[in-house]
JSON list of C-alpha atoms in Angstrom, two decimals:
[
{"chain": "N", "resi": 1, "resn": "UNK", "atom": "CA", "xyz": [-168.74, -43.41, -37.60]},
{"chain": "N", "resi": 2, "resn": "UNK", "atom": "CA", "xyz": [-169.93, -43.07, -41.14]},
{"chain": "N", "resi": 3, "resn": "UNK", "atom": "CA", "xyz": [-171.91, -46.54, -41.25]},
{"chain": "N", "resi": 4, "resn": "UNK", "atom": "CA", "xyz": [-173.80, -44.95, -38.14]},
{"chain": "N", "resi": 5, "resn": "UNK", "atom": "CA", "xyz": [-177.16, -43.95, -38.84]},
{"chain": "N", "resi": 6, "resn": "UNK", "atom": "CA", "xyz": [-178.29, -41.15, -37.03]},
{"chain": "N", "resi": 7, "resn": "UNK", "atom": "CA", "xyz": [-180.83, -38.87, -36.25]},
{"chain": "N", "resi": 8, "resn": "UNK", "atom": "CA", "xyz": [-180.59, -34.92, -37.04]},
{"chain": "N", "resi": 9, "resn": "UNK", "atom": "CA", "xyz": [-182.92, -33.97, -34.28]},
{"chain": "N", "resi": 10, "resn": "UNK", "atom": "CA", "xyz": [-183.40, -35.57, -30.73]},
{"chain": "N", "resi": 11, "resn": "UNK", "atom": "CA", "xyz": [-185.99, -34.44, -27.88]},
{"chain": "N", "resi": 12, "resn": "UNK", "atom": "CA", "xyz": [-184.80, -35.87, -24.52]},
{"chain": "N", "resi": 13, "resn": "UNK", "atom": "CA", "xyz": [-188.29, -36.36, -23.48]},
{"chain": "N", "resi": 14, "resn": "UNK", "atom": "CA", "xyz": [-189.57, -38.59, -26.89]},
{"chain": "N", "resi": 15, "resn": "UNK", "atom": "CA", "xyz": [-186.13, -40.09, -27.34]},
{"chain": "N", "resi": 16, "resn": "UNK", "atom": "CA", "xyz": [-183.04, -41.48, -25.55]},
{"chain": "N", "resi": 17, "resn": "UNK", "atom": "CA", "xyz": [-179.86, -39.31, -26.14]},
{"chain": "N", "resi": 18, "resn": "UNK", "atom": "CA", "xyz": [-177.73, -42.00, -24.70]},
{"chain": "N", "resi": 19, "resn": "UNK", "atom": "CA", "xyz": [-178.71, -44.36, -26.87]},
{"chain": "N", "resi": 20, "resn": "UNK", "atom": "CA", "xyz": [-178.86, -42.54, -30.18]},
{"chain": "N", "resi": 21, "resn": "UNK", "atom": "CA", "xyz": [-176.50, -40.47, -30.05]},
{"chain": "N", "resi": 22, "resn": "UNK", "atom": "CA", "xyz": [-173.85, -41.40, -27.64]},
{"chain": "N", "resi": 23, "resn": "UNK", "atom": "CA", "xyz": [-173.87, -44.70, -27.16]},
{"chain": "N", "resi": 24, "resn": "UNK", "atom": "CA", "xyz": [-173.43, -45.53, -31.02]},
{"chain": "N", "resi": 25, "resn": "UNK", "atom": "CA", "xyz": [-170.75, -42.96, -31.00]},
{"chain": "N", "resi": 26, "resn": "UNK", "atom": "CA", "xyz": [-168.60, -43.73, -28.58]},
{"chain": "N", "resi": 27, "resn": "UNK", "atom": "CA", "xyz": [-168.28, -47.63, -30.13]},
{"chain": "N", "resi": 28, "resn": "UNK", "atom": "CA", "xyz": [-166.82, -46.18, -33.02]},
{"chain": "N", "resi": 29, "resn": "UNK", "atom": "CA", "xyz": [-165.07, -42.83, -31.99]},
{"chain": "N", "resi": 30, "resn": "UNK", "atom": "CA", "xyz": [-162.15, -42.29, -30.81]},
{"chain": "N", "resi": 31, "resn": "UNK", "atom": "CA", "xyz": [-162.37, -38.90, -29.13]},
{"chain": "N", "resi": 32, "resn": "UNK", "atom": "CA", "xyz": [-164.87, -37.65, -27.16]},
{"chain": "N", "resi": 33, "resn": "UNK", "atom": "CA", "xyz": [-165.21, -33.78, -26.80]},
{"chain": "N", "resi": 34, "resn": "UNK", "atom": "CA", "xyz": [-167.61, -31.73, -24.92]},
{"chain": "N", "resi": 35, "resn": "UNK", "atom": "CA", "xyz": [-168.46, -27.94, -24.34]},
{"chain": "N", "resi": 36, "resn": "UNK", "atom": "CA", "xyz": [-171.15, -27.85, -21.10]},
{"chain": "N", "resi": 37, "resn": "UNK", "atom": "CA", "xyz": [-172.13, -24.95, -18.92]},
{"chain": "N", "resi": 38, "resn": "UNK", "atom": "CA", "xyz": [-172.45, -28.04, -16.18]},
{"chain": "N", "resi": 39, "resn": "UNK", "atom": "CA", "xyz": [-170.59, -31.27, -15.76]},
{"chain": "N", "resi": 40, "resn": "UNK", "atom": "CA", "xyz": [-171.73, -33.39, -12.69]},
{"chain": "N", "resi": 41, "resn": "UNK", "atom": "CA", "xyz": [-170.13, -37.12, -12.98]},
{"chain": "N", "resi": 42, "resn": "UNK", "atom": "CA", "xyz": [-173.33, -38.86, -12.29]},
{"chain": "N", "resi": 43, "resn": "UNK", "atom": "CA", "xyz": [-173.76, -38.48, -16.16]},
{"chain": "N", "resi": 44, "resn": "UNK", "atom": "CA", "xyz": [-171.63, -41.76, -16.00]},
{"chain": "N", "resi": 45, "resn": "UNK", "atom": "CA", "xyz": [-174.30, -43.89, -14.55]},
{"chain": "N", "resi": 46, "resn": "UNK", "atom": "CA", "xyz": [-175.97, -43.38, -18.02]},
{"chain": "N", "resi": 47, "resn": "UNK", "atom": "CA", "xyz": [-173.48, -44.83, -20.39]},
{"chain": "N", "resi": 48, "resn": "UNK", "atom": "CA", "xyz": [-171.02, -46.78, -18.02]},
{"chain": "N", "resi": 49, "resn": "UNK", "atom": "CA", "xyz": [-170.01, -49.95, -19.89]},
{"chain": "N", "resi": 50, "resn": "UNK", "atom": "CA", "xyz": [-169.67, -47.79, -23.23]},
{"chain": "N", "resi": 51, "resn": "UNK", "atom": "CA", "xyz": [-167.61, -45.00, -21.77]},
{"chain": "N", "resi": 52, "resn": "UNK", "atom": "CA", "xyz": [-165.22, -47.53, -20.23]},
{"chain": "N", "resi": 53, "resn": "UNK", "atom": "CA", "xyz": [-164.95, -49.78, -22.83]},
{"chain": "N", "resi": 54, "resn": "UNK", "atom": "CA", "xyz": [-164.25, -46.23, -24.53]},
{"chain": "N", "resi": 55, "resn": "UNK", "atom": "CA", "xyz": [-161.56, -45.43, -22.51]},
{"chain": "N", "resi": 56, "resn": "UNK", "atom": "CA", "xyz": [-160.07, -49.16, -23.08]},
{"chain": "N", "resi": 57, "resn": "UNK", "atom": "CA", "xyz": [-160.03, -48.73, -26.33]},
{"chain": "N", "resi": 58, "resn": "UNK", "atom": "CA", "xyz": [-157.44, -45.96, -25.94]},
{"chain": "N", "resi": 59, "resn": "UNK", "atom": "CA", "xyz": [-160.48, -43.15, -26.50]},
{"chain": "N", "resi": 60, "resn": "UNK", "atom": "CA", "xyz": [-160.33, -39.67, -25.37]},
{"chain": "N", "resi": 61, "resn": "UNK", "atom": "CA", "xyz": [-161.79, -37.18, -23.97]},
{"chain": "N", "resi": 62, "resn": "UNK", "atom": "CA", "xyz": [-161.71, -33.54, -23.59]},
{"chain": "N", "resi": 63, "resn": "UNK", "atom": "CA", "xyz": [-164.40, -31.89, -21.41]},
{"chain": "N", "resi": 64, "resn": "UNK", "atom": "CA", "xyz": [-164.99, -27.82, -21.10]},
{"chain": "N", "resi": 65, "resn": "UNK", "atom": "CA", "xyz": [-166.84, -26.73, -18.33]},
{"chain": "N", "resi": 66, "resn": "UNK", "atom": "CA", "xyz": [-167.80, -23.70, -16.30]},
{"chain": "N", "resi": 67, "resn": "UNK", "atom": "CA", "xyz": [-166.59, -23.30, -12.86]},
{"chain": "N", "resi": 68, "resn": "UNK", "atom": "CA", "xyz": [-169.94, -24.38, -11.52]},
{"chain": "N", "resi": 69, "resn": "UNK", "atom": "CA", "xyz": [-168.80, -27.64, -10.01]},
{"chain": "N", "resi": 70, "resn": "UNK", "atom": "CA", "xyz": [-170.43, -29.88, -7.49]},
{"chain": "N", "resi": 71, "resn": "UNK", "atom": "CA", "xyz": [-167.88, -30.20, -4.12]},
{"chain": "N", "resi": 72, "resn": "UNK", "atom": "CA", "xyz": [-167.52, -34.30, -4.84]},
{"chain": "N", "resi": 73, "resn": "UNK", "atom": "CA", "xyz": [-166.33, -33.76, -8.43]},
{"chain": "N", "resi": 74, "resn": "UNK", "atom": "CA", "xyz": [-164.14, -30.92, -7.90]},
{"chain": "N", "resi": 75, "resn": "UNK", "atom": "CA", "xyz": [-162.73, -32.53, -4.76]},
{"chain": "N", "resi": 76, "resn": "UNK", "atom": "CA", "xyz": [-162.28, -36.09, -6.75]},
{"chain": "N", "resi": 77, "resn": "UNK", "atom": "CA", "xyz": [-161.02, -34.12, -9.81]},
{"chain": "N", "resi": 78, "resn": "UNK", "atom": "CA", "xyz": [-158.18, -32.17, -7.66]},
{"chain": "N", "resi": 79, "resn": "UNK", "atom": "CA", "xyz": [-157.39, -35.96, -6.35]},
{"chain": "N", "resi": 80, "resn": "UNK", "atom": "CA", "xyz": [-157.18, -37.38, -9.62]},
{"chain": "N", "resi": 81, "resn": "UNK", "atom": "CA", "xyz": [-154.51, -34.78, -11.11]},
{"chain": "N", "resi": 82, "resn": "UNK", "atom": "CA", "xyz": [-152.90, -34.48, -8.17]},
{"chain": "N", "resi": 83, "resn": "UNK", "atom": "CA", "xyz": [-152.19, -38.94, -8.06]},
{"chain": "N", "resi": 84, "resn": "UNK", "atom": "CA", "xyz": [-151.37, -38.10, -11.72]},
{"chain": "N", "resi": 85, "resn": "UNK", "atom": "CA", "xyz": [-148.85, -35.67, -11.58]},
{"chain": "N", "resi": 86, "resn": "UNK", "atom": "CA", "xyz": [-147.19, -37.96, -8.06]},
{"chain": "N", "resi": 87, "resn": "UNK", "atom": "CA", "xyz": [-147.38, -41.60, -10.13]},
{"chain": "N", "resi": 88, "resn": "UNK", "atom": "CA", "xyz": [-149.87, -42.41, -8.21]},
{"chain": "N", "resi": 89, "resn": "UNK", "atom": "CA", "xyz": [-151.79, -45.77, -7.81]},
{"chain": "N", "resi": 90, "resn": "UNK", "atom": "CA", "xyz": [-154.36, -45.77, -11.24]},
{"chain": "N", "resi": 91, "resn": "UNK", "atom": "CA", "xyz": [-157.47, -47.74, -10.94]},
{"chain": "N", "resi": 92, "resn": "UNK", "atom": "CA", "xyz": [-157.71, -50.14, -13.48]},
{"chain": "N", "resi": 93, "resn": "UNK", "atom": "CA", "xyz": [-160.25, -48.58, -15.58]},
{"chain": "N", "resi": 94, "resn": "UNK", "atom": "CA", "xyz": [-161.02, -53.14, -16.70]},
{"chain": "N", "resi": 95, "resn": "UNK", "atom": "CA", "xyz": [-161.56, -54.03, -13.10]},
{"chain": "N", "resi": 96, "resn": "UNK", "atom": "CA", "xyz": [-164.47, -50.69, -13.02]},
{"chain": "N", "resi": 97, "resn": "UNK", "atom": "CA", "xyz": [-165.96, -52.61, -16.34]},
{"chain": "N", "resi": 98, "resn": "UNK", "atom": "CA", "xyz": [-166.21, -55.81, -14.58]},
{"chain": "N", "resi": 99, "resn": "UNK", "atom": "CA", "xyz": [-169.06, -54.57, -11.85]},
{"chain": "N", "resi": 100, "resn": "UNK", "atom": "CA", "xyz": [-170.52, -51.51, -13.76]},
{"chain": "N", "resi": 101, "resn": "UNK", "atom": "CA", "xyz": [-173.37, -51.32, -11.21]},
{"chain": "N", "resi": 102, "resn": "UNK", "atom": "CA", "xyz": [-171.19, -50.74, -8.27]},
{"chain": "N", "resi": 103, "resn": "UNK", "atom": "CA", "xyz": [-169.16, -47.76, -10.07]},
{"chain": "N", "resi": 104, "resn": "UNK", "atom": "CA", "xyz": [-169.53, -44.75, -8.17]},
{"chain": "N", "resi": 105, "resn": "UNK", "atom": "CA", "xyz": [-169.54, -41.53, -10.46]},
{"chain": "N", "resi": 106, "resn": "UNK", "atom": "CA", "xyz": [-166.83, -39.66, -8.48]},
{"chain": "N", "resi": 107, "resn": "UNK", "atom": "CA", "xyz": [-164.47, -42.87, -8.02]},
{"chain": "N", "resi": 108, "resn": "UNK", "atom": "CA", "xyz": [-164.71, -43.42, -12.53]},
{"chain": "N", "resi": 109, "resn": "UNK", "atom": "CA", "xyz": [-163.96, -39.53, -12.96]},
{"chain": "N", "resi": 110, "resn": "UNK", "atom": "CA", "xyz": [-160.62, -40.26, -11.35]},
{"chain": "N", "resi": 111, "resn": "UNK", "atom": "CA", "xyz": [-160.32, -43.55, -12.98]},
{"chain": "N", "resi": 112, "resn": "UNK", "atom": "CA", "xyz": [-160.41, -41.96, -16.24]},
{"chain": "N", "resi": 113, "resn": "UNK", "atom": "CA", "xyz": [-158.46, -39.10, -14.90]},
{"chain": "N", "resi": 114, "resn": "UNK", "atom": "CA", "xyz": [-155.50, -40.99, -13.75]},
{"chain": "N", "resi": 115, "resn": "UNK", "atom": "CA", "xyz": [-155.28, -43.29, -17.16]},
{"chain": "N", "resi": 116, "resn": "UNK", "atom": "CA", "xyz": [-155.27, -39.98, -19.10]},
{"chain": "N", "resi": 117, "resn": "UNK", "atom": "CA", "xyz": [-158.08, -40.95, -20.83]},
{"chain": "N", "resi": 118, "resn": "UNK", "atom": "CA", "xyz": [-160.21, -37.79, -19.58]},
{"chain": "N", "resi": 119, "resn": "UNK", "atom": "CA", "xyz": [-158.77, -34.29, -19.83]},
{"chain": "N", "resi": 120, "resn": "UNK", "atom": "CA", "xyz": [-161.05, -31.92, -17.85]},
{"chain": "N", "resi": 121, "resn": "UNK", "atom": "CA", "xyz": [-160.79, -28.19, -18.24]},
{"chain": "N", "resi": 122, "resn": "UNK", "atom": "CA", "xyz": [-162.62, -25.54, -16.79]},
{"chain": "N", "resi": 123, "resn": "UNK", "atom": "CA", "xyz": [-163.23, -21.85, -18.97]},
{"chain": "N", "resi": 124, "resn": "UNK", "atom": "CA", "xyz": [-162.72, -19.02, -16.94]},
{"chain": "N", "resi": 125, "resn": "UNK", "atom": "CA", "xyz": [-164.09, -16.28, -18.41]},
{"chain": "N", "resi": 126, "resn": "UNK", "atom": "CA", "xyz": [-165.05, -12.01, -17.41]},
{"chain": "N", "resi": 127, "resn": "UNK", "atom": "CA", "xyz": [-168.28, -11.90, -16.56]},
{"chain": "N", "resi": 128, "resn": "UNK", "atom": "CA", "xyz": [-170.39, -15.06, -15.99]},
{"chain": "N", "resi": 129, "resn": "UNK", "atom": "CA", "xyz": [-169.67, -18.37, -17.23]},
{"chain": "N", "resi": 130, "resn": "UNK", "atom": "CA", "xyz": [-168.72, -20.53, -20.10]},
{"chain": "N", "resi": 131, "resn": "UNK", "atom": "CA", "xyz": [-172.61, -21.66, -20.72]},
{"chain": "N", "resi": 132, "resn": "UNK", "atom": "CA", "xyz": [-172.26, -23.22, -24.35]},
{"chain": "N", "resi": 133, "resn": "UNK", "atom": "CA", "xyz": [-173.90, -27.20, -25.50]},
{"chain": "N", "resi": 134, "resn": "UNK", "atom": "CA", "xyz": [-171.77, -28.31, -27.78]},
{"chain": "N", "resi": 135, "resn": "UNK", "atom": "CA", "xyz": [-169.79, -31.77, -29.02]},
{"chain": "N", "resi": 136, "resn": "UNK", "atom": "CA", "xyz": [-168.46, -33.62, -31.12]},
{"chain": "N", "resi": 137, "resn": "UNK", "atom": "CA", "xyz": [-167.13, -37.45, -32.04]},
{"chain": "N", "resi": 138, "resn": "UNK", "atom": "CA", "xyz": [-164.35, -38.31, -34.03]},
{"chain": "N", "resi": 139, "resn": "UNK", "atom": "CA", "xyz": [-163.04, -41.38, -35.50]},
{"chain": "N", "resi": 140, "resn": "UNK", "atom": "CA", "xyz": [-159.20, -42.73, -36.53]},
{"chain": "N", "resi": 141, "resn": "UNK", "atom": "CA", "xyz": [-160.28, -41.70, -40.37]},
{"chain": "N", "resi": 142, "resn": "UNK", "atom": "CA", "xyz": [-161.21, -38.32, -39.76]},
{"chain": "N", "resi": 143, "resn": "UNK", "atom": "CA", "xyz": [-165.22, -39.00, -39.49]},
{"chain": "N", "resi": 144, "resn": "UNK", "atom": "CA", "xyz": [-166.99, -36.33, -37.27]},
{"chain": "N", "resi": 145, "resn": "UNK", "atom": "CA", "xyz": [-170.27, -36.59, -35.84]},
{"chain": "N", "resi": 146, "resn": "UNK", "atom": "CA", "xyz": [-170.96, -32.75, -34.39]},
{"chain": "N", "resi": 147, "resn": "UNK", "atom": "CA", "xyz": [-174.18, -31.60, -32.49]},
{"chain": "N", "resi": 148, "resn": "UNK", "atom": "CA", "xyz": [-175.46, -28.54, -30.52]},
{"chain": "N", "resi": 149, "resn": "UNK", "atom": "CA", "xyz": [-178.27, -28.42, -28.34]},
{"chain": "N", "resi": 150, "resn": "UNK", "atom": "CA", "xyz": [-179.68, -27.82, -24.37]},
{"chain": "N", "resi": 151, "resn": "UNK", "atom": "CA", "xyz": [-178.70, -30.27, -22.41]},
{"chain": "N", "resi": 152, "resn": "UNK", "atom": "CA", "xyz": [-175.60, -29.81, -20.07]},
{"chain": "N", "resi": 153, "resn": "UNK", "atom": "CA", "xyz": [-173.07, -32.96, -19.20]},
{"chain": "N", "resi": 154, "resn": "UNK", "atom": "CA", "xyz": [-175.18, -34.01, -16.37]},
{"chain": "N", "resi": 155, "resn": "UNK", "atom": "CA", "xyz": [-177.61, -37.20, -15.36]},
{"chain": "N", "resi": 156, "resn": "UNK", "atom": "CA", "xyz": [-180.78, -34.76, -15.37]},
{"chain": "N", "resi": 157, "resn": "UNK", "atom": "CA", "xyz": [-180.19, -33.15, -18.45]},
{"chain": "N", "resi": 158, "resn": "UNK", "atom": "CA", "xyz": [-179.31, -36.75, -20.57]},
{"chain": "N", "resi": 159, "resn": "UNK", "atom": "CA", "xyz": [-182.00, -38.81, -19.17]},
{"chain": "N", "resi": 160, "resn": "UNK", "atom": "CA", "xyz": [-184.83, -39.75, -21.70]},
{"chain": "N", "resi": 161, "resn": "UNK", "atom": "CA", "xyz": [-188.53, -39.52, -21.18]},
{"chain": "N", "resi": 162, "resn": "UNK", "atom": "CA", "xyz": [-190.10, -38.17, -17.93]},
{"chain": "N", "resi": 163, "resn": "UNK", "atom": "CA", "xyz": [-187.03, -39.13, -16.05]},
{"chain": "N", "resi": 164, "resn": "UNK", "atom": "CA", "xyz": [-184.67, -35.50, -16.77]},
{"chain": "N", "resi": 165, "resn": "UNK", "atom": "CA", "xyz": [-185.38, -32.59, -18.09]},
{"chain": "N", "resi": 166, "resn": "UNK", "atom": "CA", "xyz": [-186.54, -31.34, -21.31]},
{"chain": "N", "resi": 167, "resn": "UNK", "atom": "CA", "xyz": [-183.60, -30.80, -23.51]},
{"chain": "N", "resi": 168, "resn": "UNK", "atom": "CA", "xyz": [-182.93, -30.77, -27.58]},
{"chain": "N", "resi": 169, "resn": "UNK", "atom": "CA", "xyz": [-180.55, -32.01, -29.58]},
{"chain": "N", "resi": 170, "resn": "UNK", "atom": "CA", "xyz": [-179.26, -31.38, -33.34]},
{"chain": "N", "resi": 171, "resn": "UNK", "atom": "CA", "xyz": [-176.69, -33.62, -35.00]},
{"chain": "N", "resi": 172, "resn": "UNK", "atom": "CA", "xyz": [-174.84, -33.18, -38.06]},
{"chain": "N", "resi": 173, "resn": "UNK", "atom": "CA", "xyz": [-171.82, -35.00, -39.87]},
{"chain": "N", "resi": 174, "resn": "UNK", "atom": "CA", "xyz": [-169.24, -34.96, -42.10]},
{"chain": "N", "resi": 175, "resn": "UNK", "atom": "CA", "xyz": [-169.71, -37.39, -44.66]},
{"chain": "N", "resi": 176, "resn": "UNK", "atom": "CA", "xyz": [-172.90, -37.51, -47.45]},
{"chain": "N", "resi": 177, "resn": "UNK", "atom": "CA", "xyz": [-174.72, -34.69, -48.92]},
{"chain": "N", "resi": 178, "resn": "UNK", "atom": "CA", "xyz": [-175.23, -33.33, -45.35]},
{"chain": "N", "resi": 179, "resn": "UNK", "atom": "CA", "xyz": [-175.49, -29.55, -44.34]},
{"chain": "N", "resi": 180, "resn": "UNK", "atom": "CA", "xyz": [-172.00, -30.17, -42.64]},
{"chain": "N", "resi": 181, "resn": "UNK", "atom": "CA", "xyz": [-171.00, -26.61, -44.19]},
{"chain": "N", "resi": 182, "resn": "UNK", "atom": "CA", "xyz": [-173.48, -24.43, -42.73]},
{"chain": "N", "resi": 183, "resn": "UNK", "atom": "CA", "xyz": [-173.75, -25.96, -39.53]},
{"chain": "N", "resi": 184, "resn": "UNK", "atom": "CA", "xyz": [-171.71, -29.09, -37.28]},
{"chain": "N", "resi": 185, "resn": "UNK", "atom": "CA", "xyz": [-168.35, -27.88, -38.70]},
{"chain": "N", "resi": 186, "resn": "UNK", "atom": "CA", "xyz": [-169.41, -24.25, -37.32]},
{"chain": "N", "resi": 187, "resn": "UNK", "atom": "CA", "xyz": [-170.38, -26.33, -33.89]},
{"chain": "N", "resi": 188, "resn": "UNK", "atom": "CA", "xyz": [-166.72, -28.38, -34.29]},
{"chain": "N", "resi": 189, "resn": "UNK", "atom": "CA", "xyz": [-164.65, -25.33, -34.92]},
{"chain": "N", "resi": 190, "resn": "UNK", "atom": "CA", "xyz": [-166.65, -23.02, -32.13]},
{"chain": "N", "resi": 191, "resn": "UNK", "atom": "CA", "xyz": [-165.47, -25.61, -29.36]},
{"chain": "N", "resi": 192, "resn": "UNK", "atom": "CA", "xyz": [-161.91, -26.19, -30.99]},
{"chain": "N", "resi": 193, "resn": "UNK", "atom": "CA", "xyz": [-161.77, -22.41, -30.52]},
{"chain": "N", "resi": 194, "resn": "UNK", "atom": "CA", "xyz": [-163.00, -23.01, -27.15]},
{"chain": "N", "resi": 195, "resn": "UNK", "atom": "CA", "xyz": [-160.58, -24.93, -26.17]},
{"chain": "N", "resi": 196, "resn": "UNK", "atom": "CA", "xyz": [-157.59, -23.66, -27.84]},
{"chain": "N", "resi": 197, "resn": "UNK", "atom": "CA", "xyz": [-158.41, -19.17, -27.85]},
{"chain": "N", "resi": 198, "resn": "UNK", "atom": "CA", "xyz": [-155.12, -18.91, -29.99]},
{"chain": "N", "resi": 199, "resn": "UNK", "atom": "CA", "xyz": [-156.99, -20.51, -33.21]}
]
């Protein structure tokens, strides 16, 4: 991650996300994890070939989400744990690679599910729901690339230009003379915290 160069500040509808940010990433991290109010698996359609060859790679990734699902992901999802936890048959996440056009969203969730390359949690909290944007990549040496911002985990929030919404990111790291103090390790340790309420 640290011969990446990267951008501090992205606008979703000047700039591509995916491509600056994630993309770039996700060929040199090797966990993926992710705090969204919303996750909808069509977000795959936008990074296929780099999320699988990811997940080949022996990546990871841990998702937080709200419990504001959409019915196919939350019925695939149950599907996915529930072949897990039986030995199920496990898609072979190399065959999905091989004809990245024809992937459907739902069918990679449980690929990446059932390979335990995907660990999907949902916050349930008093009140309303989990609703922070916030991630973070990390490499074998201990590299993190951290950033807060809008956009959910979903197709309409990640897509660049006219096509989604219009969301903001900001990006810090760990290495250089960076402001990794004041703000991404705040970001990294808020959705560590997240994840884990005991720390």
């Amino acid at each position: 991650l640290a011969s990446l160069q990267l951008p501090t500040y992205i606008k979703t509808r000047k700039e591509d996300v995916i491509e600056k940010l994630y993309k770039p990433c996700l060929r040199n991290a090797r966990i993926y994890v992710r705090g969204a109010g919303y996750f909808r698996s069509s977000v795959f359609r936008l990074m296929t070939e780099d999320l699988l060859d990811f997940c080949i790679n022996k990546g990871r990734i841990i998702l937080l989400t709200s419990t504001e699902w959409g019915r196919e992901d939350y019925e695939s999802t149950m599907k996915a744990y529930s072949d897990y936890e039986d030995n199920g048959i496990r898609e072979d996440l190399t065959s999905l690679l091989e004809d990245p056009e024809t992937v459907e969203p739902a069918r990679m969730l449980c690929a990446l599910i059932q390979n335990g390359n995907l660990d999907l949690r949902v916050a349930v909290l008093r009140g309303d729901i989990y609703h922070k944007k916030l991630g973070y990549f990390q490499d074998d040496d201990g590299n993190v690339v951290a950033f807060s911002g809008s956009g959910n985990e979903t197709l309409s929030a990640l897509k660049p230009f006219d096509d989604g919404n219009a969301e903001s990111f900001s990006i810090d790291w760990n290495w250089g003379d960076g402001s990794w103090e004041k703000f991404g390790k705040n970001w990294k340790e808020d959705l560590d915290a997240s994840l884990d309420p005991r720390q």
